[in-house]
Amino acid sequence: MKPFSAVAEPHRDIFEKKLRMDVFAADLWYVFKGEGPDEYKDPNLFFKKSYLTQGLKNVLDIAEMRLNGEGGDPVVQLQTPFGGGKTHTLIALYHKAREMGANVVVIDGTALDPKDVTIWEELERQLTGEIVKLKGQTSPGKDKIRNLLAPEQPLIILIDELLEYATKASGIIVGDNNLASQLLAFIQELTAAISTIEKSMMILTLPSSETEHFDSEAEALYHNLTTKIQKIVGRVEMIYTPVQDEEIYPVIRRRLFSHIDEKEAENIVDAFIDYADKDKILPKRIDKSEYKKKFLKSYPFQPEVIDILYTRWGSYPEFQRTRGVLRFLSLIVNSLRESKNSLIRLSDFDLNNELIKRELLKYAGHE
C-alpha cells in the first residue's frame, strides 16, 4: 500500500524540514494590523485551510444577515473551552465582514492598556481616526455611542479577551469605583445602542472555564464579569460553539492536508480493519461499520490518535484542545516525512524526537 503522505498530501508548511509552530498561533489583533502568518491574514489562504464547522457557518450566516439589514442577532457571545476556536471564528468574521465592505472594529484586551486608552475611546479612534465624543474614563452613555455607530454601518465590533482587559482595568480608580465597573456599564450601553442599529452587530468572547484565569482575584472578577454580562446582554445575545466534538476530524484534515485520495484511503482503511478484525484487536465498544465511518473521517490518523489527544489530553488545563491537537499532530506528520506507513497510529509517535517529547512534557510534566 502507498505511504500515507502519497494518499493524504500534507500542506507544504506542514511537511517542510523545519516546521514553524507560529502558524498555529492565531491572533486577531495582528491580523487586524496586517501582521502575522499568511495563513491568517490572507483571507483566501485562511478559508482554504479552514473547515467550516456548523457553528462557524451559523455565526457567519448571522453576521451576513445582520450586516445586510435582514435581521439576525445583534449580539453574539462565543464561549468555548481553552483553544476551542474563538479566535479562529473571530478572524473568519473579520475577513467575511471586510469582504462585504463593512466597517470592522477589533478590540483585543491583551493588546490594549487601560492606562492609555479605554475600550470606548479605542472604538471611536478606529472608526473616525480621533478621540473626541467618547473621551474619558467614564462610560459615555448609549446615546453618544449610538450617534457614533449609526453613520458607520454596516459595522461589526469584535471584542476578544475582555476578561484580561477588565482584570487590568480593575486596578484603575475612577471616582468612587474603578475602570472595570465603567467597562461593565459601557458593555450594557453598547449592547443597548447596537440593538437599535439594524446593520450593526457585536461579537463578544468570554472563556468558559477557569483555566484561562490568572489568579484568585481574576477568577472572582471572571465570575462577577460573566454574571453581570449575562444579565446585561442575556435578552439579546446568542451563544455559539465554533467546534463540536465530532467536527474535530475534518477540522484537522483540512488544516494539515491539501488533498486526500478518498478511494485509496478507503482501500487502506478496509485492509486495516480486516486485519484488525481477524486478530480481534478492533475496539469492542463500537460496531465494525461505525468504526470504518469514523476511520474514513480521521484518515490518515487512526481515530484513537485524535480521540486521545482531543478528549484525554484536552482535560489538561493548559492543553488548547483544537489548537493543541493541531500543533501536536503537525509535529507527528512532520516527523514521518520519510515513513512508508500507510496510516498514522499512536505507536508511530517518535518519543525520541525532541520536539514531540517537549510538547508532551509541557502538559504532562516531567514526572
Coordinates of N, CA and C in Angstrom, one line a residue, residues 24-147:
F24 N 0.2 28.2 14.0 CA -1.0 27.8 14.8 C -1.3 28.8 15.8
A25 N -0.6 29.9 15.9 CA -0.8 30.9 16.9 C -1.7 32.0 16.3
A26 N -3.0 31.7 16.2 CA -4.0 32.7 15.6 C -4.1 33.9 16.5
D27 N -4.0 35.1 16.0 CA -4.1 36.3 16.7 C -4.9 37.3 15.9
L28 N -6.1 37.6 16.4 CA -6.9 38.6 15.7 C -6.3 40.0 15.6
W29 N -5.7 40.4 16.6 CA -5.1 41.8 16.6 C -4.0 41.9 15.6
Y30 N -3.2 40.9 15.4 CA -2.1 41.0 14.4 C -2.7 40.9 13.0
V31 N -3.8 40.1 12.8 CA -4.5 40.1 11.5 C -5.0 41.5 11.2
F32 N -5.6 42.1 12.2 CA -6.2 43.4 12.0 C -5.1 44.4 11.6
K33 N -3.9 44.3 12.2 CA -2.8 45.2 11.9 C -2.0 44.8 10.6
G34 N -2.5 43.7 10.0 CA -1.8 43.2 8.7 C -0.5 42.5 9.0
E35 N -0.4 41.9 10.2 CA 0.9 41.2 10.5 C 0.6 39.7 10.8
G36 N 1.6 39.0 11.1 CA 1.4 37.6 11.4 C 1.5 36.7 10.2
P37 N 1.3 35.3 10.4 CA 1.4 34.4 9.3 C 0.3 34.6 8.2
D38 N 0.7 34.3 7.0 CA -0.2 34.4 5.8 C -1.5 33.6 6.0
E39 N -1.3 32.5 6.7 CA -2.4 31.5 6.9 C -3.6 32.2 7.6
Y40 N -3.4 33.3 8.3 CA -4.5 34.0 8.9 C -4.8 35.4 8.3
K41 N -3.8 36.1 7.9 CA -4.1 37.4 7.3 C -4.5 37.4 5.9
D42 N -4.2 36.4 5.1 CA -4.7 36.3 3.7 C -6.0 35.5 3.7
P43 N -7.1 36.2 3.4 CA -8.4 35.6 3.5 C -8.6 34.3 2.6
N44 N -8.0 34.4 1.4 CA -8.1 33.2 0.5 C -7.4 32.0 1.1
L45 N -6.2 32.2 1.6 CA -5.5 31.1 2.2 C -6.1 30.6 3.5
F46 N -6.7 31.6 4.3 CA -7.3 31.3 5.6 C -8.5 30.3 5.3
F47 N -9.4 30.7 4.4 CA -10.6 29.9 4.2 C -10.2 28.5 3.5
K48 N -9.2 28.5 2.7 CA -8.7 27.3 2.0 C -8.3 26.3 3.1
K49 N -7.7 26.7 4.1 CA -7.2 25.8 5.2 C -8.1 25.6 6.3
S50 N -9.3 26.3 6.3 CA -10.3 26.2 7.4 C -11.5 25.3 7.0
Y51 N -11.8 24.4 7.9 CA -13.1 23.7 7.7 C -14.2 24.5 8.3
L52 N -15.2 24.7 7.5 CA -16.4 25.5 8.0 C -17.3 24.6 8.9
T53 N -17.1 24.6 10.2 CA -17.9 23.8 11.1 C -19.3 24.4 11.0
Q54 N -20.3 23.6 11.6 CA -21.7 24.1 11.6 C -21.8 25.4 12.4
G55 N -21.1 25.4 13.6 CA -21.1 26.6 14.4 C -20.5 27.8 13.7
L56 N -19.4 27.6 13.0 CA -18.8 28.7 12.2 C -19.8 29.2 11.1
K57 N -20.4 28.3 10.4 CA -21.3 28.6 9.4 C -22.5 29.4 9.9
N58 N -23.0 29.0 11.1 CA -24.1 29.7 11.7 C -23.7 31.1 12.0
V59 N -22.6 31.3 12.6 CA -22.1 32.7 13.0 C -21.9 33.5 11.8
L60 N -21.3 33.0 10.7 CA -21.1 33.8 9.5 C -22.4 34.1 8.8
D61 N -23.4 33.2 8.9 CA -24.7 33.5 8.3 C -25.4 34.6 9.0
I62 N -25.3 34.5 10.4 CA -26.0 35.5 11.2 C -25.3 36.9 10.9
A63 N -24.0 36.9 10.8 CA -23.3 38.2 10.5 C -23.7 38.7 9.2
E64 N -23.8 37.9 8.2 CA -24.2 38.4 6.8 C -25.6 38.9 6.9
M65 N -26.6 38.2 7.5 CA -27.9 38.7 7.6 C -28.0 40.1 8.3
R66 N -27.3 40.1 9.5 CA -27.3 41.4 10.2 C -26.7 42.6 9.5
L67 N -25.5 42.3 8.8 CA -24.9 43.4 8.1 C -25.6 43.9 6.9
N68 N -26.5 43.0 6.4 CA -27.3 43.3 5.2 C -28.7 43.9 5.7
G69 N -28.9 44.0 7.0 CA -30.1 44.6 7.5 C -31.3 43.6 7.3
E70 N -31.0 42.3 7.4 CA -32.1 41.3 7.2 C -32.4 40.6 8.4
G71 N -32.2 41.2 9.6 CA -32.4 40.5 10.9 C -31.2 40.0 11.4
G72 N -31.3 38.9 12.2 CA -30.1 38.3 12.8 C -29.8 38.9 14.2
D73 N -29.1 38.2 15.0 CA -28.8 38.6 16.4 C -27.8 39.8 16.4
P74 N -28.2 40.8 17.2 CA -27.3 42.0 17.3 C -26.0 41.7 18.1
V75 N -26.2 40.8 19.1 CA -25.1 40.4 20.0 C -24.9 38.9 20.0
V76 N -23.7 38.5 19.7 CA -23.3 37.0 19.7 C -22.2 36.8 20.7
Q77 N -22.4 35.9 21.6 CA -21.3 35.5 22.5 C -20.7 34.2 22.1
L78 N -19.4 34.2 22.0 CA -18.7 32.9 21.7 C -18.1 32.4 23.0
Q79 N -18.5 31.2 23.4 CA -18.0 30.7 24.7 C -17.6 29.3 24.5
T80 N -16.3 29.0 24.5 CA -15.7 27.7 24.3 C -14.6 27.4 25.3
P81 N -14.2 26.1 25.4 CA -13.1 25.8 26.2 C -11.8 26.4 25.6
F82 N -10.7 26.4 26.4 CA -9.5 27.0 26.0 C -9.0 26.4 24.7
G83 N -8.7 27.2 23.7 CA -8.3 26.7 22.4 C -9.4 26.1 21.6
G84 N -10.7 26.4 21.9 CA -11.8 25.8 21.3 C -12.3 26.5 20.0
G85 N -11.6 27.4 19.5 CA -12.0 28.0 18.2 C -12.5 29.4 18.2
K86 N -12.4 30.1 19.4 CA -12.9 31.5 19.4 C -12.2 32.4 18.5
T87 N -10.8 32.4 18.6 CA -10.0 33.4 17.8 C -10.2 33.1 16.3
H88 N -10.2 31.8 16.0 CA -10.4 31.4 14.6 C -11.7 31.9 14.0
T89 N -12.7 31.8 14.8 CA -14.1 32.3 14.4 C -14.0 33.8 14.2
L90 N -13.4 34.5 15.1 CA -13.3 36.0 15.0 C -12.5 36.4 13.8
I91 N -11.5 35.7 13.4 CA -10.7 36.0 12.2 C -11.6 35.8 11.0
A92 N -12.4 34.7 11.0 CA -13.3 34.4 9.9 C -14.3 35.5 9.7
L93 N -14.8 36.0 10.9 CA -15.8 37.1 10.8 C -15.2 38.4 10.3
Y94 N -13.9 38.6 10.7 CA -13.2 39.8 10.2 C -13.1 39.8 8.7
H95 N -12.6 38.6 8.2 CA -12.5 38.6 6.7 C -13.8 38.6 6.0
K96 N -14.8 38.0 6.5 CA -16.2 38.0 5.9 C -16.7 39.4 5.9
A97 N -16.6 40.1 7.0 CA -17.2 41.5 7.1 C -16.4 42.4 6.1
R98 N -15.1 42.3 6.0 CA -14.4 43.1 5.1 C -14.7 42.8 3.6
E99 N -15.0 41.5 3.4 CA -15.4 41.1 2.0 C -16.7 41.8 1.6
M100 N -17.6 42.0 2.6 CA -18.9 42.6 2.4 C -18.8 44.1 2.4
G101 N -17.6 44.7 2.7 CA -17.5 46.1 2.6 C -17.9 46.8 3.9
A102 N -18.1 46.0 5.0 CA -18.5 46.6 6.3 C -17.3 47.2 7.0
N103 N -17.6 48.1 7.9 CA -16.6 48.6 8.8 C -16.3 47.5 9.9
V104 N -15.1 47.4 10.3 CA -14.8 46.4 11.3 C -14.0 47.0 12.4
V105 N -14.4 46.9 13.7 CA -13.7 47.4 14.8 C -13.2 46.1 15.6
V106 N -11.9 46.1 15.9 CA -11.3 45.0 16.6 C -10.8 45.5 18.0
I107 N -11.3 44.9 19.1 CA -10.9 45.2 20.4 C -10.3 44.0 21.0
D108 N -9.0 44.0 21.4 CA -8.3 42.9 21.9 C -7.8 43.3 23.3
G109 N -8.4 42.7 24.3 CA -8.0 43.0 25.7 C -6.6 42.8 26.1
T110 N -5.9 41.9 25.3 CA -4.5 41.7 25.6 C -3.6 42.7 25.0
A111 N -4.1 43.4 24.0 CA -3.3 44.4 23.3 C -3.4 45.8 23.9
L112 N -4.6 46.1 24.5 CA -4.9 47.5 25.0 C -4.5 47.6 26.4
D113 N -3.9 48.8 26.7 CA -3.5 49.1 28.1 C -4.5 50.1 28.6
P114 N -5.3 49.8 29.6 CA -6.4 50.7 30.1 C -5.8 52.0 30.7
K115 N -4.5 52.0 31.0 CA -3.9 53.3 31.4 C -3.8 54.3 30.3
D116 N -3.7 53.8 29.1 CA -3.6 54.6 27.9 C -4.9 54.9 27.2
V117 N -5.7 53.9 27.1 CA -7.0 54.1 26.3 C -8.1 53.2 26.8
T118 N -9.3 53.7 26.9 CA -10.4 52.9 27.3 C -11.0 52.2 26.0
I119 N -11.8 51.2 26.2 CA -12.3 50.5 25.1 C -13.2 51.4 24.2
W120 N -14.0 52.3 24.9 CA -14.8 53.2 24.1 C -14.0 54.2 23.3
E121 N -12.9 54.6 23.9 CA -12.0 55.5 23.1 C -11.4 54.8 21.9
E122 N -11.0 53.6 22.1 CA -10.4 52.8 21.0 C -11.5 52.6 19.9
L123 N -12.7 52.4 20.3 CA -13.8 52.2 19.4 C -13.9 53.5 18.5
E124 N -13.9 54.6 19.1 CA -14.0 55.9 18.3 C -12.8 56.1 17.5
R125 N -11.6 55.8 18.0 CA -10.4 56.0 17.3 C -10.4 55.2 16.0
Q126 N -10.8 53.9 16.1 CA -10.8 53.1 14.9 C -11.8 53.5 13.9
L127 N -12.9 54.1 14.3 CA -14.0 54.5 13.4 C -13.7 55.8 12.7
T128 N -13.1 56.8 13.5 CA -13.0 58.1 13.0 C -11.6 58.6 12.9
G129 N -10.6 57.9 13.5 CA -9.3 58.4 13.5 C -8.9 59.3 14.6
E130 N -9.9 59.7 15.5 CA -9.7 60.6 16.6 C -10.5 60.2 17.8
I131 N -10.2 60.8 18.9 CA -11.0 60.5 20.1 C -11.5 61.8 20.6
V132 N -12.8 62.1 20.4 CA -13.5 63.3 20.8 C -14.7 63.1 21.6
K133 N -15.7 62.4 20.9 CA -17.0 62.2 21.5 C -17.0 61.3 22.7
L134 N -16.2 60.3 22.7 CA -16.2 59.3 23.8 C -15.0 59.3 24.7
K135 N -14.4 60.5 24.7 CA -13.1 60.6 25.5 C -13.4 60.6 27.0
G136 N -12.5 60.0 27.8 CA -12.7 60.0 29.2 C -12.8 58.6 29.8
Q137 N -12.6 58.5 31.1 CA -12.7 57.2 31.8 C -14.0 56.8 32.3
T138 N -15.1 57.6 32.0 CA -16.4 57.3 32.4 C -17.2 56.8 31.1
S139 N -17.9 55.8 31.2 CA -18.7 55.3 30.1 C -19.6 56.4 29.5
P140 N -19.6 56.6 28.2 CA -20.2 57.8 27.6 C -21.7 57.8 27.5
G141 N -22.4 56.6 27.7 CA -23.9 56.6 27.6 C -24.3 56.1 26.2
K142 N -25.5 55.4 26.1 CA -25.9 54.8 24.9 C -26.2 55.7 23.8
D143 N -26.7 57.0 24.1 CA -27.0 57.9 23.0 C -25.7 58.3 22.2
K144 N -24.7 58.7 23.0 CA -23.4 59.1 22.3 C -22.8 57.9 21.5
I145 N -22.9 56.7 22.1 CA -22.4 55.5 21.4 C -23.2 55.3 20.1
R146 N -24.6 55.4 20.2 CA -25.4 55.2 19.0 C -25.1 56.2 17.9
N147 N -24.9 57.5 18.4 CA -24.7 58.6 17.4 C -23.3 58.3 16.7

